[in-house]
Short mmCIF file of C-alpha atoms and ligand atoms in Angstrom, two decimals:
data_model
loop_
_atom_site.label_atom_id
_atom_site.label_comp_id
_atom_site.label_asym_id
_atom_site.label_seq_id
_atom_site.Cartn_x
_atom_site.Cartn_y
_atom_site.Cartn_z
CA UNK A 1 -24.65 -5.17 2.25
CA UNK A 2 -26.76 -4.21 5.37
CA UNK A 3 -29.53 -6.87 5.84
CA UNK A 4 -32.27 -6.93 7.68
CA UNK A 5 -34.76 -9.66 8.74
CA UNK A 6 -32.60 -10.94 4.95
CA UNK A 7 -34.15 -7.41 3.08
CA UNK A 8 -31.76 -5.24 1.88
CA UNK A 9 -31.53 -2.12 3.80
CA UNK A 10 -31.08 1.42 1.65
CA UNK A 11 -28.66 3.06 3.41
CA UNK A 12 -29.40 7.33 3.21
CA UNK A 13 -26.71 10.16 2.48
CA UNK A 14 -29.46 12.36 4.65
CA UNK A 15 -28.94 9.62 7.48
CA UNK A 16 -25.83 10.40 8.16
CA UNK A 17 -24.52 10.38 11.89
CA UNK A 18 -21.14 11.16 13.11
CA UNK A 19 -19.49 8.29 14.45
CA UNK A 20 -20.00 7.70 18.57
CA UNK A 21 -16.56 6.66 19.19
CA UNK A 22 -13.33 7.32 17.75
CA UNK A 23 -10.49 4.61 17.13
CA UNK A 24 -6.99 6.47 17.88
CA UNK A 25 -5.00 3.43 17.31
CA UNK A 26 -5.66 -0.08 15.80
CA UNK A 27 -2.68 -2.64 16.96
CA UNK A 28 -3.26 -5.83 14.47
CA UNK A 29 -1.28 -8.90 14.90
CA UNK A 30 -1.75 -11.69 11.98
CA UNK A 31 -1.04 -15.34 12.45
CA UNK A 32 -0.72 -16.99 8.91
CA UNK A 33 -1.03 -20.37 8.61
CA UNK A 34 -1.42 -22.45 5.81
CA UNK A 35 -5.76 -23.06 5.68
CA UNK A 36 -6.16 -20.55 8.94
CA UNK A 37 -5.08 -17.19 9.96
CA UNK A 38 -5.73 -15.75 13.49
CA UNK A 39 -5.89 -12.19 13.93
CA UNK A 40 -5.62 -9.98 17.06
CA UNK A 41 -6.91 -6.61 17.19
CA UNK A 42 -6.50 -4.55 19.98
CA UNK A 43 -8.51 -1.05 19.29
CA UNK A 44 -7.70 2.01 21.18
CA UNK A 45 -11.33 3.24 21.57
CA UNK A 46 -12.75 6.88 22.85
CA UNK A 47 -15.97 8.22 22.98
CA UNK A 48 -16.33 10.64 20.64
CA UNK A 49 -16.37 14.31 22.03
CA UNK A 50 -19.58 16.04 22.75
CA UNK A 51 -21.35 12.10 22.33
CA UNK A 52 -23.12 10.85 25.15
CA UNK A 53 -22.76 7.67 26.57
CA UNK A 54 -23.67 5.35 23.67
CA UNK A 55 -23.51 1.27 22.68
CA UNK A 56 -20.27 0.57 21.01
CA UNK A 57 -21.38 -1.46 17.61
CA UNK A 58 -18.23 -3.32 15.09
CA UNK A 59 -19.16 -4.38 12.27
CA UNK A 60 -17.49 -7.72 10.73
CA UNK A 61 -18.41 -10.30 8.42
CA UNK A 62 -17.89 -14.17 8.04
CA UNK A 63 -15.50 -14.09 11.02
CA UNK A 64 -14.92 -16.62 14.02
CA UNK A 65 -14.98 -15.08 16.90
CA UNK A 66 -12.35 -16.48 19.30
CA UNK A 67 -12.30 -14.17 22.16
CA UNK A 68 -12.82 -10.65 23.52
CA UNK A 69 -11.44 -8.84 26.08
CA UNK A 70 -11.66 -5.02 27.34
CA UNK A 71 -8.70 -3.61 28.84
CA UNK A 72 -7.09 -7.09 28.78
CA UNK A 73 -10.16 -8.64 30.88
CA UNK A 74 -12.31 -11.03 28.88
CA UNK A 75 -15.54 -10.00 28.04
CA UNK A 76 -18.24 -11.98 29.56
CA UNK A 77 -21.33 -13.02 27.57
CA UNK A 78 -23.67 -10.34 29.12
CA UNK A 79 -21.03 -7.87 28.31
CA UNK A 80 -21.42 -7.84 24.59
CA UNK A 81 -23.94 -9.62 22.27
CA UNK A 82 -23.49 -10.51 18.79
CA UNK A 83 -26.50 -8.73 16.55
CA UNK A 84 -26.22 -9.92 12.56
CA UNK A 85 -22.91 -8.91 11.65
CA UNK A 86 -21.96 -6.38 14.61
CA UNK A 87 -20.63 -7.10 18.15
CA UNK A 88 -22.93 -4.51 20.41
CA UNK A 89 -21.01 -3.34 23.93
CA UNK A 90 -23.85 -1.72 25.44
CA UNK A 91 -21.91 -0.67 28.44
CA UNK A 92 -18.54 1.11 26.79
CA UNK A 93 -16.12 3.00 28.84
CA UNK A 94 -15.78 6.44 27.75
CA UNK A 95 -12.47 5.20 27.22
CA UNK A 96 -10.61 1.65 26.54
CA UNK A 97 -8.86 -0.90 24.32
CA UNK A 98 -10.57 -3.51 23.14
CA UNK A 99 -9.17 -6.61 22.25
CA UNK A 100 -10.56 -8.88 19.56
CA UNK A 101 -9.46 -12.21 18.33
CA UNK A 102 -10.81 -13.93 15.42
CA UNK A 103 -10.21 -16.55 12.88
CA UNK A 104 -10.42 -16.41 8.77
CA UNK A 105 -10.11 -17.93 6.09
CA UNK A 106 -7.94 -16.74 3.56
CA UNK A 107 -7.68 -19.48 1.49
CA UNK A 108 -11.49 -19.82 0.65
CA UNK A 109 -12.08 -16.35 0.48
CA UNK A 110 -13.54 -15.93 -3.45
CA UNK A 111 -14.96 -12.66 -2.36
CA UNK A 112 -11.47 -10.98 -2.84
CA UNK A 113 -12.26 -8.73 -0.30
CA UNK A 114 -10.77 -8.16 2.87
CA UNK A 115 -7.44 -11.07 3.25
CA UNK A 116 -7.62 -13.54 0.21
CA UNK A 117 -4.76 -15.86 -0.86
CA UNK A 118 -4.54 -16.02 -4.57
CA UNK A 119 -1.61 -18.56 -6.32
CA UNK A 120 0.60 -19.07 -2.91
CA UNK A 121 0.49 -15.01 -2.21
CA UNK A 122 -1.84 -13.18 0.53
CA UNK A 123 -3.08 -10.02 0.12
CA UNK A 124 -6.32 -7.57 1.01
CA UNK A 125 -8.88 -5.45 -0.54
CA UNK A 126 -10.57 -3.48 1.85
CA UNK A 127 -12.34 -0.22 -0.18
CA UNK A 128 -15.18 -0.28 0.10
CA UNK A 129 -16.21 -2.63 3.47
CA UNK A 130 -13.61 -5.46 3.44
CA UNK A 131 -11.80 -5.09 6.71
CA UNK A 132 -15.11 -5.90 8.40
CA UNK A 133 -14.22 -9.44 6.65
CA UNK A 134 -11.04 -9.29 8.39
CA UNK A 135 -11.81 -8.31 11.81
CA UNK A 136 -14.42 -6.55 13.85
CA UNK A 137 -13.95 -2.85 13.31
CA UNK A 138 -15.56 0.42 13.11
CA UNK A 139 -15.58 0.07 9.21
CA UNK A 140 -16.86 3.41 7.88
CA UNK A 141 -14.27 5.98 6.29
CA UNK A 142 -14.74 8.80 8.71
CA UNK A 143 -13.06 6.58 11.80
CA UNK A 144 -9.35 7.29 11.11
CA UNK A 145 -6.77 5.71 13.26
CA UNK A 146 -3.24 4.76 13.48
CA UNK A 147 -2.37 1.19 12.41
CA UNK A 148 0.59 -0.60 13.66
CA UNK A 149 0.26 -4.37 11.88
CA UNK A 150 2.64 -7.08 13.30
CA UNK A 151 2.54 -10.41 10.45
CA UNK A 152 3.86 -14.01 11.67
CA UNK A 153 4.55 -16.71 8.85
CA UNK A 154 6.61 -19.27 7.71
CA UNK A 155 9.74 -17.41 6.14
CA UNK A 156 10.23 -19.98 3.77
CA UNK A 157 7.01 -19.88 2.32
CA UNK A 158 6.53 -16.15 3.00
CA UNK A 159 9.85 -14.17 2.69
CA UNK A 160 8.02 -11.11 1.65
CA UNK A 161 5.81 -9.87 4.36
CA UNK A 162 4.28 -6.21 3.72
CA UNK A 163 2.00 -3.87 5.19
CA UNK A 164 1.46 0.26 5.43
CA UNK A 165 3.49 2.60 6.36
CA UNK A 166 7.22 1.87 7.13
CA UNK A 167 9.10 -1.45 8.79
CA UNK A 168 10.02 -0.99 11.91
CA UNK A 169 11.09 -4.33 12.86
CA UNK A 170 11.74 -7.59 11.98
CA UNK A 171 12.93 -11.19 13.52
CA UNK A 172 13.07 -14.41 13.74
CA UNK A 173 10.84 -16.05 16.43
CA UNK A 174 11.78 -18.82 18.72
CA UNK A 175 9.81 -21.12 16.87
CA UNK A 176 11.42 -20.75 13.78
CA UNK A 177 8.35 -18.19 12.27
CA UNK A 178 9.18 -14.49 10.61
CA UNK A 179 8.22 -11.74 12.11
CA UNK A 180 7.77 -8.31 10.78
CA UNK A 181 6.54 -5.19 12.34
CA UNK A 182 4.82 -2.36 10.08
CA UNK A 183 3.61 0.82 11.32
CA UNK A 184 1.74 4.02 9.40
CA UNK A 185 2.19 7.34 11.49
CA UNK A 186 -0.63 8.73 9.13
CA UNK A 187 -4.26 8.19 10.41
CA UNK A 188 -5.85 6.36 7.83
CA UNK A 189 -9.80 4.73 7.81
CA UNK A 190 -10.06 1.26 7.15
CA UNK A 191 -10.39 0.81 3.92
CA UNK A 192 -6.72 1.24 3.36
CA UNK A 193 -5.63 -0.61 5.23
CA UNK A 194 -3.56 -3.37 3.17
CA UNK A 195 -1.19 -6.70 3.68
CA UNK A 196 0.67 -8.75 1.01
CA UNK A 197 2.62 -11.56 2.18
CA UNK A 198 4.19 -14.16 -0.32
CA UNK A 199 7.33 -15.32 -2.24
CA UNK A 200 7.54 -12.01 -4.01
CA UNK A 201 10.77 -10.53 -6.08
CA UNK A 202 10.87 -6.27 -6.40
CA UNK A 203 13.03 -3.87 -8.07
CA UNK A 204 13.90 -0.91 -6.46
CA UNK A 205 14.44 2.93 -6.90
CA UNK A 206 14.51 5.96 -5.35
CA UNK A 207 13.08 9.06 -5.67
CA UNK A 208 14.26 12.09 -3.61
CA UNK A 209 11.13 14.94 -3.15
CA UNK A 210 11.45 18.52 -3.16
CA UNK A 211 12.23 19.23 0.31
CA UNK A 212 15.19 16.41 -0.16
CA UNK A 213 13.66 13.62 1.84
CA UNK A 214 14.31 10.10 0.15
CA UNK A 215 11.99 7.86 -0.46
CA UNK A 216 12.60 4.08 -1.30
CA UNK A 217 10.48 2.62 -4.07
CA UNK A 218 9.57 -0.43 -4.92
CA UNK A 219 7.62 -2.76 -7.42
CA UNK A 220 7.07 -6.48 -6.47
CA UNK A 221 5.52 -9.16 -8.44
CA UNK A 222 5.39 -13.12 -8.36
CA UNK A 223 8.63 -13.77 -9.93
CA UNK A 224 7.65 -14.63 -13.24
CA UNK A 225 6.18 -10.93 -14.15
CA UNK A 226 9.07 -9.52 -12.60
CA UNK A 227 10.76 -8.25 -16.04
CA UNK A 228 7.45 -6.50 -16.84
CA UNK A 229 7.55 -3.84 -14.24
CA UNK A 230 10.04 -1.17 -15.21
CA UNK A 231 7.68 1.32 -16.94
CA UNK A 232 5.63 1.20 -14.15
CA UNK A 233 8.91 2.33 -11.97
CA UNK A 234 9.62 4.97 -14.44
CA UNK A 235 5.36 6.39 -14.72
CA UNK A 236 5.81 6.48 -10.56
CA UNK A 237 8.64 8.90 -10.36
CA UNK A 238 6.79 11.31 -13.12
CA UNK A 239 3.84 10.70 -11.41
CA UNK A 240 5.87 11.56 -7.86
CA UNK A 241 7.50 15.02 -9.65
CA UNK A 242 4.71 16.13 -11.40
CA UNK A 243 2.45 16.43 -8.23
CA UNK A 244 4.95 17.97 -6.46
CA UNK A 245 4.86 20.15 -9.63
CA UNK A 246 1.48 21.02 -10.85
CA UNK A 247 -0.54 20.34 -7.14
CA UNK A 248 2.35 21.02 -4.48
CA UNK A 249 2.02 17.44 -3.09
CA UNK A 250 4.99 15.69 -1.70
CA UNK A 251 5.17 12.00 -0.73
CA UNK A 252 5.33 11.11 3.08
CA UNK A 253 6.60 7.97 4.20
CA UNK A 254 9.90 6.55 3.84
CA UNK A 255 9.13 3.92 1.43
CA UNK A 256 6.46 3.85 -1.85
CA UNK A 257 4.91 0.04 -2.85
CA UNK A 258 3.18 -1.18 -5.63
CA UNK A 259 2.21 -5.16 -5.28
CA UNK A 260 1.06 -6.75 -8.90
CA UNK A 261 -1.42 -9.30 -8.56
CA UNK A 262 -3.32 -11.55 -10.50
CA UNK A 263 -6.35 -11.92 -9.07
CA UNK A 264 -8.06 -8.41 -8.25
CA UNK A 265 -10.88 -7.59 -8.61
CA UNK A 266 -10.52 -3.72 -9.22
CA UNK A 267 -8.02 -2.03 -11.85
CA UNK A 268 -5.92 -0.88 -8.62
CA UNK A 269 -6.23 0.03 -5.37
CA UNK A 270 -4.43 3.01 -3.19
CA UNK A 271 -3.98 1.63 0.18
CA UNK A 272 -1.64 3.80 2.28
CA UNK A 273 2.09 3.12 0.95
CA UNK A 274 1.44 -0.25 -0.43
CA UNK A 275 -0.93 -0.01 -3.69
CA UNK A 276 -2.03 -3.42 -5.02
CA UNK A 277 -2.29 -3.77 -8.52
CA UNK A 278 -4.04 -6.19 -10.86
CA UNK A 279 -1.26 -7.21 -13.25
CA UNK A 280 -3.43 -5.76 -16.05
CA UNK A 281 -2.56 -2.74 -15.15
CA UNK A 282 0.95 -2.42 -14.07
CA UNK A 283 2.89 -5.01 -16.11
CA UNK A 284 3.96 -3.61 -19.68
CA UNK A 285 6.94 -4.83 -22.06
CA UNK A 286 7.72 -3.55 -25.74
CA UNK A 287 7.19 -7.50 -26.71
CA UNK A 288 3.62 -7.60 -25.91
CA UNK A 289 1.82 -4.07 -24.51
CA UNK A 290 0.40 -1.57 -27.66
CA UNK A 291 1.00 2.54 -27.15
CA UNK A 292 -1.89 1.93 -25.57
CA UNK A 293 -1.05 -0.49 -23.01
CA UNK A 294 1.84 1.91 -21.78
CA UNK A 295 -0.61 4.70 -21.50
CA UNK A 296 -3.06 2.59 -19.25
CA UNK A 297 -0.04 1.92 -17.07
CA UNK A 298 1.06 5.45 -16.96
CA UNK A 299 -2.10 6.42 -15.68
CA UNK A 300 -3.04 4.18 -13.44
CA UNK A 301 -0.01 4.21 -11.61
CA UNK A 302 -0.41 7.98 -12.07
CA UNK A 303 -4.14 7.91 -10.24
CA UNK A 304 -3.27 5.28 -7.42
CA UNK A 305 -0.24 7.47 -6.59
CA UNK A 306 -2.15 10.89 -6.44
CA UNK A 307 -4.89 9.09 -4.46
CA UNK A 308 -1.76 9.42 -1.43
CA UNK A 309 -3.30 13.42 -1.21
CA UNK A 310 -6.73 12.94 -3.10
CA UNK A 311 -8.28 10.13 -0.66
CA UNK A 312 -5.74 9.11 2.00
CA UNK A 313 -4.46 12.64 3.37
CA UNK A 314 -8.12 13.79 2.79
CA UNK A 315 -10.57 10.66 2.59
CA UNK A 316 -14.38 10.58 2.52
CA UNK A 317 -17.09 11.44 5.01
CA UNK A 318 -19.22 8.47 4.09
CA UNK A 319 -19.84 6.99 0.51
CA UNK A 320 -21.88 8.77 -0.93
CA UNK A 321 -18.79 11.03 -1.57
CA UNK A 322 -17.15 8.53 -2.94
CA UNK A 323 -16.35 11.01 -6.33
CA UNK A 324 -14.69 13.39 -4.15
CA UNK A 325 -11.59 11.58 -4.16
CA UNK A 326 -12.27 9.54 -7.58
CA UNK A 327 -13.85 12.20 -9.93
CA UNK A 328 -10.57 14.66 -8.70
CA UNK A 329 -8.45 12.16 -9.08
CA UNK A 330 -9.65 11.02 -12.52
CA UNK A 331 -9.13 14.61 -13.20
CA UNK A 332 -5.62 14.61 -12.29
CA UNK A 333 -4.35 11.45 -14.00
CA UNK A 334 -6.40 12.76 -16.68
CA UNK A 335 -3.91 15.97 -16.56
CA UNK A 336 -0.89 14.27 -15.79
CA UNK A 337 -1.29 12.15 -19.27
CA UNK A 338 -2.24 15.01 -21.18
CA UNK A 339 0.82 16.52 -19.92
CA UNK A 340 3.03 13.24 -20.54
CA UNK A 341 1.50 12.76 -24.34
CA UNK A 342 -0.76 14.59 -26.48
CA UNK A 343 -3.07 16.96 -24.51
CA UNK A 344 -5.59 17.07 -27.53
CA UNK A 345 -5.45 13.30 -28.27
CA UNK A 346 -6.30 12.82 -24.43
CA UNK A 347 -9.14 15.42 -24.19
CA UNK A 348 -10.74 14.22 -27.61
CA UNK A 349 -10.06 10.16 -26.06
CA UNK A 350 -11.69 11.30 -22.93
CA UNK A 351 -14.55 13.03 -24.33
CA UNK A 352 -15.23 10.37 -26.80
CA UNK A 353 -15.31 7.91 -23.52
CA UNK A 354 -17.56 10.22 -21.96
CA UNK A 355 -20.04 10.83 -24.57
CA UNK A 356 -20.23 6.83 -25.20
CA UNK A 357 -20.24 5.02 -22.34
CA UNK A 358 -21.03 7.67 -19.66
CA UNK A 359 -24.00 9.30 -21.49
CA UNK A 360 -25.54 5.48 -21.76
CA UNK A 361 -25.08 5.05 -18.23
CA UNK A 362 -26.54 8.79 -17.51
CA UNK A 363 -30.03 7.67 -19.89
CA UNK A 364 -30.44 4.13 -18.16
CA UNK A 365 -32.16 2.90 -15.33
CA UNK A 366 -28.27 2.81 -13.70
CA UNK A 367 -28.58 6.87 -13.72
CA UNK A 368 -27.36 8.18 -10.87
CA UNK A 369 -25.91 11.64 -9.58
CA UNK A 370 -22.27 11.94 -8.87
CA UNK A 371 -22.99 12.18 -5.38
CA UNK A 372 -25.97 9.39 -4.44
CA UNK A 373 -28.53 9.61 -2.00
CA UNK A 374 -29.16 6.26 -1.29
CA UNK A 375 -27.67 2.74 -1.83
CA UNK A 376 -28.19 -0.81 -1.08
CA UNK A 377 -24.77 -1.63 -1.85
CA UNK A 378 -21.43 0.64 -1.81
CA UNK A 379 -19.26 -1.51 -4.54
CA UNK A 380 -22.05 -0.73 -6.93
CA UNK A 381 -21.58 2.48 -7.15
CA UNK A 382 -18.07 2.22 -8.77
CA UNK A 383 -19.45 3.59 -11.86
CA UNK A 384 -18.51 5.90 -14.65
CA UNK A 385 -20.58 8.72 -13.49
CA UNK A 386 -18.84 8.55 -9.95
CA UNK A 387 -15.33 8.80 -11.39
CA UNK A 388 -15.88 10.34 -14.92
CA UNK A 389 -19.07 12.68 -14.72
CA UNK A 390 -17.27 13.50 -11.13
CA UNK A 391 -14.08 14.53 -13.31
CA UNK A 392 -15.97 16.39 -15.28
CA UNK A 393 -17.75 18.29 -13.00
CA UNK A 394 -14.42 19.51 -10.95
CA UNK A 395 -12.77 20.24 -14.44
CA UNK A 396 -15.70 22.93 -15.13
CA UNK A 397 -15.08 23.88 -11.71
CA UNK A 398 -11.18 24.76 -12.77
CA UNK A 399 -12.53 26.02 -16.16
CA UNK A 400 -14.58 28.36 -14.80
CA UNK A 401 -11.88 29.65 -12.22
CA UNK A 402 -8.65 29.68 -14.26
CA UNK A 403 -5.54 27.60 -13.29
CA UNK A 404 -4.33 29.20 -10.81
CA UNK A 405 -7.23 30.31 -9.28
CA UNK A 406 -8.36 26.21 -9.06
CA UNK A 407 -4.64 25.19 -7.44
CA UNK A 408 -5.28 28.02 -4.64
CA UNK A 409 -8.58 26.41 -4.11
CA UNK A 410 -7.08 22.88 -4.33
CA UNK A 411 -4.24 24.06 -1.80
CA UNK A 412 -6.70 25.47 0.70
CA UNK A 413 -8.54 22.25 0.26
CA UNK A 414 -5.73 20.40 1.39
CA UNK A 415 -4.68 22.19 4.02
CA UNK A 416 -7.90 22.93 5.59
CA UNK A 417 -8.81 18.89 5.54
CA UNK A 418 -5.49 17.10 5.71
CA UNK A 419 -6.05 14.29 8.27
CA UNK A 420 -9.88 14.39 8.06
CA UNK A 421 -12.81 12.62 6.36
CA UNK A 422 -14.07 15.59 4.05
CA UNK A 423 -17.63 16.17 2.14
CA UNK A 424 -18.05 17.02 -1.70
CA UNK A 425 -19.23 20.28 -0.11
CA UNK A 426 -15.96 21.05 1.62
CA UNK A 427 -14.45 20.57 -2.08
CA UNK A 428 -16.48 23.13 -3.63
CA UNK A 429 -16.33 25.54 -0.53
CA UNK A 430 -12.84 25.72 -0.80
CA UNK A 431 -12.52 26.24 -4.52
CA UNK A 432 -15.02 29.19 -3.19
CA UNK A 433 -13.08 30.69 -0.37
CA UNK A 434 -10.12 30.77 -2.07
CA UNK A 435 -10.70 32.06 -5.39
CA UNK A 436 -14.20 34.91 -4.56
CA UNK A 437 -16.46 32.83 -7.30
CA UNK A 438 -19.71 31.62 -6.72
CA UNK A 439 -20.04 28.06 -7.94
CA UNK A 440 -23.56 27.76 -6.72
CA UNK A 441 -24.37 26.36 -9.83
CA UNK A 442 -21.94 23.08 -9.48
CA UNK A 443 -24.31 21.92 -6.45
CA UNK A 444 -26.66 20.45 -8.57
CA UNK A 445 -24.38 19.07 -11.06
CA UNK A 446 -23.62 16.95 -7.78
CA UNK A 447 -27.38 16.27 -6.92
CA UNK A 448 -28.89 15.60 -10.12
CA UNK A 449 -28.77 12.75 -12.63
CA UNK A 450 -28.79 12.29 -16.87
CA UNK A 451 -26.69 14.49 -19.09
CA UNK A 452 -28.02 18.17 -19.67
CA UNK A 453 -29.27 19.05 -22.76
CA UNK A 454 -27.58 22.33 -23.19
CA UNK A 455 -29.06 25.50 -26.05
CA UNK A 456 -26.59 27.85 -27.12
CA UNK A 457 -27.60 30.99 -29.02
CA UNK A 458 -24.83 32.60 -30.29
CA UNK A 459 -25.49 36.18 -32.16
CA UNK A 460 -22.19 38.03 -33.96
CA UNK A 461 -22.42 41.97 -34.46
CA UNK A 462 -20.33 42.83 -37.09
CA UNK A 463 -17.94 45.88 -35.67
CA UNK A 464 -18.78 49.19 -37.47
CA UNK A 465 -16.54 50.02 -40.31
N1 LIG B 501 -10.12 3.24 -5.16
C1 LIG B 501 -9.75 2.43 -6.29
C2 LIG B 501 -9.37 3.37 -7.39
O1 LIG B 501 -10.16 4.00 -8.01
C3 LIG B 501 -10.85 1.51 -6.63
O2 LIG B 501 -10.96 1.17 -7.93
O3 LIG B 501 -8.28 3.62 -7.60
ZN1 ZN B 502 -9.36 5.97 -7.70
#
């Protein structure tokens, strides 16, 4: 939450201001330690082009700061001050790496966000503003950047040691400690950035995409859940074909994660190659899980995986278009299902979920439109018009426009945006460009709050005999 003088400060869609510098590559290096971990961040910083020269300002939040240093010479303390929660540089280079050390607490993190250790296992939630609690950063979704993430532990405690992307090394250190080196070629904002350390066991598979590249897959879980994960293997590889399939999406790293945990405070989250998973929603065995149970699993392995196009490949310009990755993605899982079960059973499910708990949000004081204007606080606005309305509203869209008409726009969506930080508008414009229609009419569905009461006059002329 942004505070001032202890107020809460709204933060405004119409405030928006491109970001001043731009983070080409983030180089973390985490010291776990039973009680303490130390991280070191060294950010590759550049002013952004056509910005003149401006204060650099991090955000971070319940950190100790231990040291920073730009271009590897420490900073002194009329080089920087420390203003709330930010660090301020007011002199910045146009260009340079800054180096920040800092110490946290995972162990009495209750916050779940950013690094948290629940049972003996580490791991992060960062979506929305949780890698501010892990280091200073520029924590906002339209700073992409390269992450390479180097973890140090005790390999007896901490065999497992995971992060984006794909492993490039690992070692043992000369003081006994493991070491393993992750690195993510694909520019990613901070928010998905993820880390799960612990004694974990996995199963594995492999999926092979349509251009033939193989990809490694992998489910782990504290070892005790570890029997519980197969159907979740099995709703990953439809979920892998049928976007390939129905959207044209292919996977893009070497290796696919899913972590199961039980303390999360979301259903699941898509951080780049690594999803974490509340166990709620990933474990399922004939024993104990309904129809229904399986279902939930299906899909929300289903959404998390299409989130690797819909939010990572193309993430959001700020929050307030939040739904431009959720409400499409809803809509997709929401396809993929109907196409994996009953389409009418799913519809008639989804409308009935709509009409009940979406409509009540829509006529309280929680209304809100799908795309906000203002907010005190980001990881309120989680809500069921974001995600569902926001389905609903891109499903008219593809309604209106035909199938194949919508997966042209989709297409040119994805290929004008991939690697950028994209607006609800963009979404819309490209459904436009590529398919002639006019969807004027969606704008407000963005802008404007409550359910529509809709009057439809229907007359019938009976044909001439
Ligand atoms: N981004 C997460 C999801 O919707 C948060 O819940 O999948
Ligand atoms: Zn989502």
């Amino acid at each position: 939450m942004a505070y001032k003088e202890g107020q809460p400060q709204a933060v405004l869609r119409e405030a928006y201001e491109p970001p001043a510098y731009l983070l080409d590559h983030t180089d973390l290096i985490f010291e776990l330690a039973e009680g303490v971990t130390e991280v070191t961040a060294a950010l590759a910083l550049r002013r952004a082009p056509g910005q003149g020269a401006a204060p650099l300002v991090l955000q971070g939040q319940d950190l100790e700061l231990l040291g920073l240093a730009l271009d590897g010479v420490p900073l002194s303390g009329n080089e920087y001050r420390i203003e709330g929660d930010t660090i301020v540089v007011p002199a910045m280079p146009e260009e340079g790496t800054l180096t920040i050390k800092t110490r946290i607490f995972p162990e009495k993190n209750t916050a779940l966000e950013g690094l948290y250790r629940s049972g003996g296992m580490y791991c992060t939630q960062c979506e929305a503003e949780g890698f501010r609690r892990i280091t200073y950063s520029l924590d906002r979704p339209d700073v992409l950047s390269r992450y390479r993430t180097t973890i140090r532990g005790d390999g007896a405690v901490l065999p497992i040691m995971l992060s984006n992307g794909n492993e490039v090394s690992r070692q043992t250190l000369a003081d006994g400690r493991q070491e393993v080196v992750w690195e993510d070629p694909f520019p990613k904002p901070s928010y998905l950035f993820a880390l799960v350390a612990g004694d974990l066991q996995w199963i594995e598979d492999r999926f092979v995409t349509v251009s033939g590249r193989e990809v490694t897959l992998r489910i782990y879980t504290e070892p005790h859940n570890i029997a519980q994960v197969d159907y979740a293997m099995d709703a990953l590889k439809r979920s892998m074909r049928w976007d390939e399939e129905t959207y044209g999406r292919e996977y893009d790293l070497d290796i696919f994660m899913i972590v199961a945990v039980d303390d999360f405070n979301m259903g699941a989250m898509e951080n780049k190659g690594l999803n974490i998973f509340n166990t709620s929603c990933v474990l399922a065995t004939p024993e104990f899980t309904t129809d229904l149970g399986f279902q939930r699993v299906e899909a929300v392995v289903a959404h998390e995986y299409f989130h690797n196009w819909s939010g990572n490949r193309v993430t959001c310009r700020d929050w307030f278009q939040l739904s431009l990755k959720e409400g499409f993605t809803v809509l997709r899982d929401a396809q993929f299902s109907a196409d994996q079960n009953s389409p009418t059973v799913k519809r008639i499910e989804d409308a009935r979920f709509l009409r009940t708990a979406q409509f009540a949000e829509d006529a309280s004081p929680m209304a809100h439109p799908v795309r906000p204007d203002s907010y005190l606080e980001i990881s309120n606005f989680y809500t069921l018009t974001v995600y569902e309305k926001g389905a609903e509203v891109v499903r008219m869209m593809r309604t209106l426009l035909g199938a194949e008409a919508f997966r042209r726009g989709t297409d040119l969506y994805f290929d004008r945006h991939d690697g950028q930080a994209a607006t609800c508008e963009d979404f819309v414009l490209s459904l436009e460009a590529a398919s002639g229609a006019d969807l004027a009419q969606f704008r407000r569905w963005y802008s404007q709050a409550g359910t529509p009461v809709v009057s439809v006059q229907s007359a019938y002329a009976a044909p001439s005999p």
